[in-house]
Amino acid sequence: LMDYIPSRKLIIPVDKGNVLKHGILDEKHADMIPDHIILTIPSDKAYITKPELFFMDMLSDYKWDRPISMLSAGGDINIGIKDYLMFDGFSYRFVPVKNKTTRISNDLTDAEDLYEKMTRTYSWDALKRTDWFVDYHNLYTFAGVQNQRKLFTDTARELVESGEKEKAIEILDMCQECVPEENFPLDITYMGFSNECMVIGMAEAYYAAGAPEKAEELLRKISDQLFISLDFFNQFGSFSSHELEKVCSSLEFAMQVAAE
């Protein structure tokens, strides 16, 4: 199909009025909105998938009259849209401003909007209950596919960047309440997720927000659990080398954060 595409650049006109009217971007970002954006298809891409073709067709007549949101920072859609995604809580919003948002880092964000979502829009009542059993599938979803701790930590980091350190600490405290370790352990190395990095990232955010005591308490908790895992996996030699390496990496990260 690529043989029929004369250019790997897709030019999308931008209706600035609609972008602001329909809340795709806040008024404070108005000066950043261009007349058009350019999506660049990677030079090594040899084919277009059906979802990508669908998205291109949708954008061909897009009037910026409704927000477009995506999970997992664009997922498998690789036609240049990942350069135009803004972290928006549980999803990523397609915006007409080029940035460097990825699944592990954010560029353009709206810290105040994220704070409002976390404290007033999203409901955490079911997640923070500890009177039911969280099975493998729920643990996989809430700690792996859509890491809840990452959501809180990313919001806290954005608040620190915008100078709202007290709000950042509030969000991190909420995380410990709403994602209780009784149901979602601090160390679940055996599942192969990035959960441990998220917990240590929370401690890092506590330090950045000016709450070193809370950071150190959290680091002590997860380090104790990681050492237990270290002893366990060390019993099985090469059979658990991957898990052992992951535990060691997490401990190294924790020590690095504590030393900074």
mmCIF file of C-alpha atoms in Angstrom:
data_model
loop_
_atom_site.group_PDB
_atom_site.id
_atom_site.type_symbol
_atom_site.label_atom_id
_atom_site.label_comp_id
_atom_site.label_asym_id
_atom_site.label_seq_id
_atom_site.Cartn_x
_atom_site.Cartn_y
_atom_site.Cartn_z
ATOM 1 C CA LEU A 1 0.000 0.000 0.000
ATOM 2 C CA MET A 2 2.896 2.383 0.701
ATOM 3 C CA ASP A 3 3.676 2.448 -3.039
ATOM 4 C CA TYR A 4 0.434 4.384 -3.515
ATOM 5 C CA ILE A 5 1.263 7.043 -0.929
ATOM 6 C CA PRO A 6 3.078 9.879 -2.758
ATOM 7 C CA SER A 7 4.378 11.415 0.465
ATOM 8 C CA ARG A 8 5.021 10.204 3.973
ATOM 9 C CA LYS A 9 3.794 13.513 5.377
ATOM 10 C CA LEU A 10 0.124 14.104 6.120
ATOM 11 C CA ILE A 11 -0.878 17.772 6.435
ATOM 12 C CA ILE A 12 -3.867 18.310 8.755
ATOM 13 C CA PRO A 13 -5.451 21.812 8.828
ATOM 14 C CA VAL A 14 -6.222 23.112 12.327
ATOM 15 C CA ASP A 15 -9.366 25.052 13.236
ATOM 16 C CA LYS A 16 -8.049 27.106 16.145
ATOM 17 C CA GLY A 17 -11.504 28.350 17.131
ATOM 18 C CA ASN A 18 -12.873 24.834 17.424
ATOM 19 C CA VAL A 19 -9.808 23.630 19.324
ATOM 20 C CA LEU A 20 -10.550 26.176 22.054
ATOM 21 C CA LYS A 21 -14.350 26.003 21.841
ATOM 22 C CA HIS A 22 -14.501 22.241 22.293
ATOM 23 C CA GLY A 23 -11.885 22.051 25.033
ATOM 24 C CA ILE A 24 -9.216 20.225 23.058
ATOM 25 C CA LEU A 25 -6.770 22.764 24.470
ATOM 26 C CA ASP A 26 -7.211 25.405 27.148
ATOM 27 C CA GLU A 27 -7.149 29.101 26.270
ATOM 28 C CA LYS A 28 -3.747 29.424 27.939
ATOM 29 C CA HIS A 29 -2.274 27.323 25.119
ATOM 30 C CA ALA A 30 -3.886 29.435 22.371
ATOM 31 C CA ASP A 31 -0.612 31.006 21.228
ATOM 32 C CA MET A 32 0.858 27.559 20.619
ATOM 33 C CA ILE A 33 -1.829 26.405 18.176
ATOM 34 C CA PRO A 34 -0.579 26.385 14.539
ATOM 35 C CA ASP A 35 -2.559 26.669 11.302
ATOM 36 C CA HIS A 36 -1.788 23.057 10.467
ATOM 37 C CA ILE A 37 0.092 20.050 11.774
ATOM 38 C CA ILE A 38 2.183 17.541 9.855
ATOM 39 C CA LEU A 39 2.059 13.831 10.631
ATOM 40 C CA THR A 40 5.194 12.053 9.446
ATOM 41 C CA ILE A 41 4.972 8.352 8.658
ATOM 42 C CA PRO A 42 8.261 6.655 9.703
ATOM 43 C CA SER A 43 10.625 6.092 6.787
ATOM 44 C CA ASP A 44 11.097 2.421 7.658
ATOM 45 C CA LYS A 45 7.360 1.695 7.743
ATOM 46 C CA ALA A 46 6.452 -0.674 4.905
ATOM 47 C CA TYR A 47 2.695 -1.008 5.321
ATOM 48 C CA ILE A 48 -0.426 0.668 6.743
ATOM 49 C CA THR A 49 -2.688 -1.304 9.077
ATOM 50 C CA LYS A 50 -6.477 -1.129 9.023
ATOM 51 C CA PRO A 51 -6.651 0.908 12.285
ATOM 52 C CA GLU A 52 -4.091 3.336 10.841
ATOM 53 C CA LEU A 53 -6.031 3.600 7.580
ATOM 54 C CA PHE A 54 -9.207 4.245 9.567
ATOM 55 C CA PHE A 55 -7.480 6.975 11.574
ATOM 56 C CA MET A 56 -6.084 8.642 8.456
ATOM 57 C CA ASP A 57 -9.549 8.606 6.892
ATOM 58 C CA MET A 58 -11.055 10.161 10.017
ATOM 59 C CA LEU A 59 -8.439 12.919 10.084
ATOM 60 C CA SER A 60 -9.011 13.702 6.391
ATOM 61 C CA ASP A 61 -12.281 15.410 7.358
ATOM 62 C CA TYR A 62 -11.544 16.286 10.986
ATOM 63 C CA LYS A 63 -12.885 19.726 11.979
ATOM 64 C CA TRP A 64 -11.440 19.726 15.504
ATOM 65 C CA ASP A 65 -15.045 19.764 16.740
ATOM 66 C CA ARG A 66 -14.587 16.962 19.259
ATOM 67 C CA PRO A 67 -11.654 15.632 21.294
ATOM 68 C CA ILE A 68 -9.959 12.410 20.194
ATOM 69 C CA SER A 69 -8.544 10.335 23.041
ATOM 70 C CA MET A 70 -6.363 7.240 22.881
ATOM 71 C CA LEU A 71 -5.021 4.649 25.299
ATOM 72 C CA SER A 72 -1.390 3.618 25.713
ATOM 73 C CA ALA A 73 0.088 6.712 24.050
ATOM 74 C CA GLY A 74 -1.281 5.769 20.655
ATOM 75 C CA GLY A 75 -0.674 2.050 20.906
ATOM 76 C CA ASP A 76 0.092 0.441 17.539
ATOM 77 C CA ILE A 77 -1.023 3.407 15.435
ATOM 78 C CA ASN A 78 2.269 4.596 14.009
ATOM 79 C CA ILE A 79 1.567 7.346 11.469
ATOM 80 C CA GLY A 80 3.037 10.306 13.342
ATOM 81 C CA ILE A 81 0.216 10.946 15.823
ATOM 82 C CA LYS A 82 2.432 10.088 18.781
ATOM 83 C CA ASP A 83 4.096 13.466 18.299
ATOM 84 C CA TYR A 84 0.748 15.130 19.043
ATOM 85 C CA LEU A 85 -0.550 13.371 22.164
ATOM 86 C CA MET A 86 -1.031 15.038 25.535
ATOM 87 C CA PHE A 87 -1.206 13.074 28.794
ATOM 88 C CA ASP A 88 -4.791 13.403 30.004
ATOM 89 C CA GLY A 89 -5.090 11.041 32.957
ATOM 90 C CA PHE A 90 -6.474 7.675 31.891
ATOM 91 C CA SER A 91 -5.909 8.502 28.232
ATOM 92 C CA TYR A 92 -3.890 10.633 25.817
ATOM 93 C CA ARG A 93 -5.577 13.490 23.946
ATOM 94 C CA PHE A 94 -4.773 14.250 20.304
ATOM 95 C CA VAL A 95 -3.798 17.939 20.225
ATOM 96 C CA PRO A 96 -2.481 20.307 17.535
ATOM 97 C CA VAL A 97 0.772 20.995 19.396
ATOM 98 C CA LYS A 98 3.867 18.912 18.800
ATOM 99 C CA ASN A 99 5.406 17.470 21.963
ATOM 100 C CA LYS A 100 7.323 14.463 23.286
ATOM 101 C CA THR A 101 4.726 12.601 25.323
ATOM 102 C CA THR A 102 5.343 8.858 25.628
ATOM 103 C CA ARG A 103 4.095 6.076 27.905
ATOM 104 C CA ILE A 104 6.922 6.827 30.351
ATOM 105 C CA SER A 105 7.300 10.607 30.083
ATOM 106 C CA ASN A 106 5.154 13.664 29.418
ATOM 107 C CA ASP A 107 5.857 16.987 27.757
ATOM 108 C CA LEU A 108 2.832 19.259 27.239
ATOM 109 C CA THR A 109 0.294 18.752 30.061
ATOM 110 C CA ASP A 110 -2.274 20.725 32.036
ATOM 111 C CA ALA A 111 -1.347 20.144 35.676
ATOM 112 C CA GLU A 112 -4.397 21.896 37.103
ATOM 113 C CA ASP A 113 -6.755 19.914 34.857
ATOM 114 C CA LEU A 114 -5.066 16.665 35.926
ATOM 115 C CA TYR A 115 -5.444 17.653 39.585
ATOM 116 C CA GLU A 116 -9.169 18.333 39.116
ATOM 117 C CA LYS A 117 -9.651 14.983 37.399
ATOM 118 C CA MET A 118 -7.790 13.083 40.113
ATOM 119 C CA THR A 119 -9.563 14.751 43.034
ATOM 120 C CA ARG A 120 -13.062 15.449 41.691
ATOM 121 C CA THR A 121 -13.777 13.629 38.450
ATOM 122 C CA TYR A 122 -12.411 10.128 38.956
ATOM 123 C CA SER A 123 -13.925 7.917 41.634
ATOM 124 C CA TRP A 124 -11.561 5.705 43.637
ATOM 125 C CA ASP A 125 -14.072 4.211 46.091
ATOM 126 C CA ALA A 126 -13.990 0.696 44.655
ATOM 127 C CA LEU A 127 -10.249 0.622 44.044
ATOM 128 C CA LYS A 128 -9.312 1.536 47.612
ATOM 129 C CA ARG A 129 -11.528 -1.084 49.249
ATOM 130 C CA THR A 130 -9.605 -3.857 50.975
ATOM 131 C CA ASP A 131 -12.541 -6.138 51.815
ATOM 132 C CA TRP A 132 -12.350 -8.138 48.606
ATOM 133 C CA PHE A 133 -9.823 -10.322 46.849
ATOM 134 C CA VAL A 134 -7.952 -8.830 43.906
ATOM 135 C CA ASP A 135 -7.262 -11.745 41.550
ATOM 136 C CA TYR A 136 -4.541 -12.068 38.920
ATOM 137 C CA HIS A 137 -6.596 -10.452 36.139
ATOM 138 C CA ASN A 138 -7.411 -7.343 38.171
ATOM 139 C CA LEU A 139 -3.836 -7.077 39.403
ATOM 140 C CA TYR A 140 -2.652 -7.419 35.809
ATOM 141 C CA THR A 141 -5.002 -4.637 34.686
ATOM 142 C CA PHE A 142 -4.440 -2.152 37.506
ATOM 143 C CA ALA A 143 -0.716 -2.693 37.994
ATOM 144 C CA GLY A 144 0.357 -3.637 34.483
ATOM 145 C CA VAL A 145 -1.881 -2.584 31.613
ATOM 146 C CA GLN A 146 -2.967 0.703 33.199
ATOM 147 C CA ASN A 147 -0.698 1.281 36.161
ATOM 148 C CA GLN A 148 -2.707 3.243 38.708
ATOM 149 C CA ARG A 149 0.368 4.338 40.639
ATOM 150 C CA LYS A 150 1.829 5.811 37.454
ATOM 151 C CA LEU A 151 -1.291 7.911 36.999
ATOM 152 C CA PHE A 152 -0.908 9.469 40.451
ATOM 153 C CA THR A 153 2.860 9.832 40.154
ATOM 154 C CA ASP A 154 2.740 11.494 36.737
ATOM 155 C CA THR A 155 0.124 13.951 38.009
ATOM 156 C CA ALA A 156 2.254 14.733 41.069
ATOM 157 C CA ARG A 157 5.304 15.343 38.889
ATOM 158 C CA GLU A 158 3.387 17.753 36.679
ATOM 159 C CA LEU A 159 2.157 19.610 39.759
ATOM 160 C CA VAL A 160 5.729 19.901 41.067
ATOM 161 C CA GLU A 161 6.812 21.274 37.693
ATOM 162 C CA SER A 162 4.070 23.908 37.877
ATOM 163 C CA GLY A 163 5.074 24.907 41.428
ATOM 164 C CA GLU A 164 2.119 23.235 43.178
ATOM 165 C CA LYS A 165 4.107 21.123 45.628
ATOM 166 C CA GLU A 166 1.399 20.883 48.293
ATOM 167 C CA LYS A 167 -1.049 19.542 45.730
ATOM 168 C CA ALA A 168 1.607 17.102 44.537
ATOM 169 C CA ILE A 169 1.989 15.710 48.067
ATOM 170 C CA GLU A 170 -1.798 15.478 48.340
ATOM 171 C CA ILE A 171 -1.948 13.396 45.150
ATOM 172 C CA LEU A 172 0.846 11.079 46.319
ATOM 173 C CA ASP A 173 -0.903 10.589 49.667
ATOM 174 C CA MET A 174 -4.092 9.808 47.736
ATOM 175 C CA CYS A 175 -2.204 7.176 45.795
ATOM 176 C CA GLN A 176 -1.213 5.310 48.945
ATOM 177 C CA GLU A 177 -4.813 5.461 50.147
ATOM 178 C CA CYS A 178 -6.517 4.628 46.845
ATOM 179 C CA VAL A 179 -4.075 1.935 45.709
ATOM 180 C CA PRO A 180 -3.635 0.065 49.010
ATOM 181 C CA GLU A 181 -0.660 -2.235 49.229
ATOM 182 C CA GLU A 182 -2.842 -4.894 50.869
ATOM 183 C CA ASN A 183 -4.375 -5.460 47.432
ATOM 184 C CA PHE A 184 -1.630 -4.069 45.229
ATOM 185 C CA PRO A 185 1.742 -4.965 46.825
ATOM 186 C CA LEU A 186 4.641 -2.563 46.486
ATOM 187 C CA ASP A 187 6.752 -5.409 45.138
ATOM 188 C CA ILE A 188 5.217 -7.720 42.551
ATOM 189 C CA THR A 189 8.425 -8.526 40.697
ATOM 190 C CA TYR A 190 7.152 -12.008 39.909
ATOM 191 C CA MET A 191 4.544 -10.520 37.547
ATOM 192 C CA GLY A 192 7.132 -8.746 35.404
ATOM 193 C CA PHE A 193 5.539 -5.288 35.457
ATOM 194 C CA SER A 194 7.093 -1.860 36.000
ATOM 195 C CA ASN A 195 5.212 -1.513 39.286
ATOM 196 C CA GLU A 196 8.359 -1.353 41.427
ATOM 197 C CA CYS A 197 9.706 1.543 39.335
ATOM 198 C CA MET A 198 6.399 3.338 39.837
ATOM 199 C CA VAL A 199 6.607 2.963 43.628
ATOM 200 C CA ILE A 200 10.176 4.229 43.696
ATOM 201 C CA GLY A 201 9.084 7.001 41.326
ATOM 202 C CA MET A 202 6.504 7.997 43.938
ATOM 203 C CA ALA A 203 9.303 8.361 46.499
ATOM 204 C CA GLU A 204 11.258 10.430 43.985
ATOM 205 C CA ALA A 205 8.203 12.681 43.538
ATOM 206 C CA TYR A 206 7.852 13.031 47.316
ATOM 207 C CA TYR A 207 11.452 14.272 47.482
ATOM 208 C CA ALA A 208 10.806 16.736 44.636
ATOM 209 C CA ALA A 209 7.676 18.004 46.395
ATOM 210 C CA GLY A 210 9.567 18.656 49.632
ATOM 211 C CA ALA A 211 8.379 15.684 51.696
ATOM 212 C CA PRO A 212 11.582 13.684 52.379
ATOM 213 C CA GLU A 213 10.159 11.836 55.395
ATOM 214 C CA LYS A 214 7.358 10.336 53.311
ATOM 215 C CA ALA A 215 9.817 9.479 50.568
ATOM 216 C CA GLU A 216 12.151 7.683 52.962
ATOM 217 C CA GLU A 217 9.309 5.751 54.589
ATOM 218 C CA LEU A 218 8.121 4.520 51.205
ATOM 219 C CA LEU A 219 11.655 3.567 50.155
ATOM 220 C CA ARG A 220 12.149 1.612 53.378
ATOM 221 C CA LYS A 221 8.915 -0.302 52.819
ATOM 222 C CA ILE A 222 9.655 -1.353 49.263
ATOM 223 C CA SER A 223 13.329 -2.072 49.976
ATOM 224 C CA ASP A 224 12.355 -4.479 52.769
ATOM 225 C CA GLN A 225 10.030 -6.289 50.373
ATOM 226 C CA LEU A 226 12.614 -6.322 47.588
ATOM 227 C CA PHE A 227 15.199 -7.944 49.871
ATOM 228 C CA ILE A 228 12.693 -10.693 50.675
ATOM 229 C CA SER A 229 12.224 -11.252 46.939
ATOM 230 C CA LEU A 230 15.998 -11.220 46.479
ATOM 231 C CA ASP A 231 16.416 -14.044 48.994
ATOM 232 C CA PHE A 232 13.581 -16.010 47.400
ATOM 233 C CA PHE A 233 14.697 -15.792 43.769
ATOM 234 C CA ASN A 234 18.324 -16.393 44.727
ATOM 235 C CA GLN A 235 17.385 -19.950 45.723
ATOM 236 C CA PHE A 236 16.624 -20.997 42.154
ATOM 237 C CA GLY A 237 19.786 -19.988 40.352
ATOM 238 C CA SER A 238 19.494 -19.579 36.586
ATOM 239 C CA PHE A 239 15.790 -20.480 36.633
ATOM 240 C CA SER A 240 14.994 -17.113 38.194
ATOM 241 C CA SER A 241 17.836 -15.022 36.754
ATOM 242 C CA HIS A 242 15.442 -12.623 35.027
ATOM 243 C CA GLU A 243 13.473 -11.939 38.219
ATOM 244 C CA LEU A 244 16.694 -11.660 40.223
ATOM 245 C CA GLU A 245 18.047 -9.098 37.791
ATOM 246 C CA LYS A 246 14.811 -7.117 38.004
ATOM 247 C CA VAL A 247 14.931 -7.056 41.816
ATOM 248 C CA CYS A 248 18.563 -5.899 41.762
ATOM 249 C CA SER A 249 17.708 -3.143 39.275
ATOM 250 C CA SER A 250 14.874 -1.939 41.508
ATOM 251 C CA LEU A 251 17.120 -1.897 44.569
ATOM 252 C CA GLU A 252 19.736 0.038 42.632
ATOM 253 C CA PHE A 253 17.092 2.557 41.550
ATOM 254 C CA ALA A 254 15.867 2.914 45.153
ATOM 255 C CA MET A 255 19.403 3.569 46.391
ATOM 256 C CA GLN A 256 19.962 6.107 43.634
ATOM 257 C CA VAL A 257 16.792 8.005 44.552
ATOM 258 C CA ALA A 258 17.670 7.935 48.263
ATOM 259 C CA ALA A 259 21.166 9.295 47.566
ATOM 260 C CA GLU A 260 20.049 12.274 45.462
#
